Short mmCIF file of C-alpha atoms in Angstrom, two decimals:
data_model
loop_
_atom_site.label_atom_id
_atom_site.label_comp_id
_atom_site.label_asym_id
_atom_site.label_seq_id
_atom_site.Cartn_x
_atom_site.Cartn_y
_atom_site.Cartn_z
CA MET A 13 130.97 43.14 107.50
CA LEU A 14 129.85 42.20 103.98
CA LYS A 15 131.51 45.32 102.53
CA LYS A 16 134.83 44.38 104.13
CA LEU A 17 134.60 40.86 102.79
CA LEU A 18 133.83 42.08 99.25
CA THR A 19 136.66 44.62 99.42
CA LEU A 20 139.07 41.92 100.53
CA LEU A 21 137.89 39.62 97.73
CA VAL A 22 138.29 42.33 95.07
CA ALA A 23 141.73 43.26 96.40
CA THR A 24 142.80 39.61 96.26
CA LEU A 25 141.55 39.24 92.69
CA LEU A 26 143.34 42.38 91.56
CA ALA A 27 146.57 41.27 93.21
CA THR A 28 146.28 37.85 91.55
CA ALA A 29 145.67 39.46 88.16
CA THR A 30 148.83 41.54 88.44
CA TRP A 31 150.85 38.48 89.46
CA ALA A 32 149.42 36.46 86.58
CA ALA A 33 150.99 38.73 83.96
CA VAL A 34 153.87 36.99 82.23
CA ASP A 35 156.18 39.16 80.16
CA VAL A 36 157.55 37.36 77.12
CA ASN A 37 160.96 39.05 77.48
CA THR A 38 161.56 37.87 81.06
CA ALA A 39 159.51 34.68 81.37
CA THR A 40 161.05 31.28 81.95
CA GLU A 41 160.06 28.29 79.86
CA ALA A 42 157.81 27.05 82.68
CA GLU A 43 156.04 30.42 82.90
CA LEU A 44 155.47 30.46 79.14
CA ASP A 45 154.15 26.88 79.28
CA GLY A 46 151.71 28.06 81.95
CA ILE A 47 149.96 30.29 79.40
CA LYS A 48 147.03 28.44 77.84
CA GLY A 49 147.87 27.71 74.21
CA ILE A 50 151.66 27.78 74.64
CA GLY A 51 153.28 24.37 74.79
CA PRO A 52 156.89 23.21 74.94
CA GLY A 53 157.45 23.65 71.20
CA LEU A 54 156.19 27.22 71.05
CA SER A 55 157.90 28.25 74.27
CA GLY A 56 161.17 26.89 72.86
CA ARG A 57 160.75 28.98 69.69
CA ILE A 58 159.96 32.05 71.79
CA LEU A 59 163.07 31.59 73.95
CA GLN A 60 165.22 30.96 70.87
CA GLU A 61 164.03 34.17 69.19
CA ARG A 62 164.43 36.11 72.41
CA GLN A 63 168.12 35.13 72.57
CA SER A 64 168.84 37.15 69.42
CA ALA A 65 167.08 40.25 70.79
CA PRO A 66 164.24 41.08 73.17
CA PHE A 67 160.85 41.60 71.57
CA LYS A 68 160.09 45.29 70.97
CA ASP A 69 156.31 44.99 70.79
CA TRP A 70 153.53 42.59 69.84
CA ALA A 71 154.12 43.13 66.12
CA ASP A 72 157.76 42.15 66.54
CA PHE A 73 156.73 39.10 68.58
CA ILE A 74 154.19 37.95 65.97
CA GLY A 75 156.61 38.58 63.11
CA ARG A 76 159.52 36.68 64.62
CA VAL A 77 157.86 33.68 66.28
CA GLY A 78 156.54 31.12 63.82
CA GLY A 79 153.07 29.83 64.61
CA VAL A 80 151.90 33.00 66.34
CA GLY A 81 149.37 35.15 64.55
CA ASN A 82 146.90 37.85 65.51
CA LYS A 83 144.30 35.38 66.74
CA SER A 84 146.70 33.48 69.00
CA ALA A 85 148.18 36.77 70.25
CA VAL A 86 144.71 37.85 71.40
CA ASN A 87 144.30 34.55 73.26
CA PHE A 88 147.76 34.74 74.84
CA SER A 89 147.10 38.30 75.98
CA LYS A 90 143.78 37.25 77.55
CA GLU A 91 145.70 34.55 79.44
CA GLY A 92 148.13 37.15 80.84
CA LEU A 93 151.01 37.29 78.34
CA THR A 94 152.50 40.73 77.80
CA VAL A 95 155.28 42.19 75.66
CA ASN A 96 157.21 44.85 77.58
CA GLY A 97 154.33 45.00 80.06
CA LYS A 98 151.71 45.73 77.39
CA LYS A 99 148.70 43.63 76.49
CA TYR A 100 147.83 42.95 72.87
CA SER A 101 145.83 45.70 71.17
CA ALA A 102 144.20 46.44 67.82
CA ALA A 103 147.03 48.84 67.00
CA ALA A 104 149.51 46.01 67.45
CA ALA A 105 147.39 43.86 65.16
CA ALA A 106 147.44 46.48 62.40
CA LYS A 107 151.19 46.95 62.76
CA ALA A 108 151.80 43.18 62.67
CA GLU A 109 149.57 42.83 59.61
CA ALA A 110 151.47 45.58 57.77
CA LYS A 111 154.79 44.01 58.71
CA SER A 112 153.77 40.53 57.57
CA GLY A 113 152.36 41.99 54.33
CA LYS A 114 155.73 43.51 53.48
CA LYS A 115 157.52 40.28 54.32
CA HIS A 116 155.04 38.28 52.22
CA SER A 117 155.37 40.49 49.14
CA SER A 118 159.18 40.47 49.27
CA SER A 119 159.23 36.68 49.56
CA GLN A 120 156.87 36.43 46.56
CA ALA A 121 159.24 38.56 44.51
CA ALA A 122 162.18 36.38 45.51
CA ASP A 123 160.18 33.25 44.59
CA ARG A 124 159.31 34.70 41.16
CA LYS A 125 162.95 35.60 40.55
CA ALA A 126 164.11 32.11 41.54
CA ARG A 127 161.48 30.46 39.35
CA GLY A 128 162.49 32.63 36.40
CA SER A 129 166.14 31.62 36.75
CA ALA A 130 165.22 27.97 37.10
CA ASP A 131 162.99 28.12 34.01
CA LYS A 132 165.80 29.66 31.95
CA GLU A 133 168.28 27.02 33.11
CA ALA A 134 165.83 24.22 32.39
CA ALA A 135 165.14 25.58 28.89
CA THR A 136 168.83 25.69 27.98
CA ALA A 137 169.51 22.28 29.52
CA THR A 138 166.67 20.50 27.68
CA THR A 139 167.23 22.09 24.29
CA PRO A 140 169.24 19.56 22.28
CA ALA A 141 172.17 20.72 20.24
CA THR A 142 171.60 20.60 16.47
CA PRO A 143 173.48 17.60 15.07
CA PRO A 144 175.43 17.89 11.82
CA ALA A 145 173.38 17.43 8.65
CA THR A 146 175.10 14.20 7.60
CA ALA A 147 174.48 12.53 10.93
CA THR A 148 170.79 13.43 10.79
CA ALA A 149 170.38 12.05 7.30
CA THR A 150 172.13 8.79 8.21
CA ALA A 151 170.20 8.37 11.44
CA THR A 152 166.89 9.00 9.70
CA ALA A 153 167.61 6.52 6.93
CA THR A 154 168.72 3.64 9.19
CA ALA A 155 166.52 4.14 12.22
CA ALA A 156 163.18 2.42 12.50
CA PRO A 157 160.20 4.73 12.84
CA ALA A 158 159.36 5.46 16.44
CA ALA A 159 156.24 3.89 17.82
CA PRO A 160 153.69 6.31 19.16
CA ALA A 161 153.55 6.59 22.94
CA PRO A 162 150.64 4.77 24.53
CA ALA A 163 147.83 7.02 25.70
CA THR A 164 147.36 7.18 29.43
CA GLY A 165 144.20 8.06 31.30
CA ALA A 166 145.96 9.93 34.08
CA SER A 167 146.57 13.62 33.71
CA LYS A 168 149.97 15.08 34.50
CA ASN A 169 148.36 18.01 36.25
#
């Protein structure tokens, strides 16, 4: 009798575990909200990204949904979230890390390029044009000497 009861209990738990799996590509907003750690804001971002294309794997999911990293993916997977029926794995973590590393380095290069252009524009905009020699001589002779700027205690940095 005890064996039958234990078998029934194990079968019920296994059936519940399979029903608890929520696939990110087919889940409704309510199902996503049911995963511990996913709230209305994150589920909205997931659904918005999913409209453009279904998620291929965990690395794609992590790369496209802002606010989801390897640590949160582990937690979501423990709570029953899957991507194409697969739980999160170490291989997915390595792939996501490599993907985010490429994205990070390309954005750094773009930032450096933008800063370089801005620096060049600022240098040309702040460089005053050289006035004619006669105007400089007249301005120097009639202008009062400039007072030195007061020293301030605060640093600009």
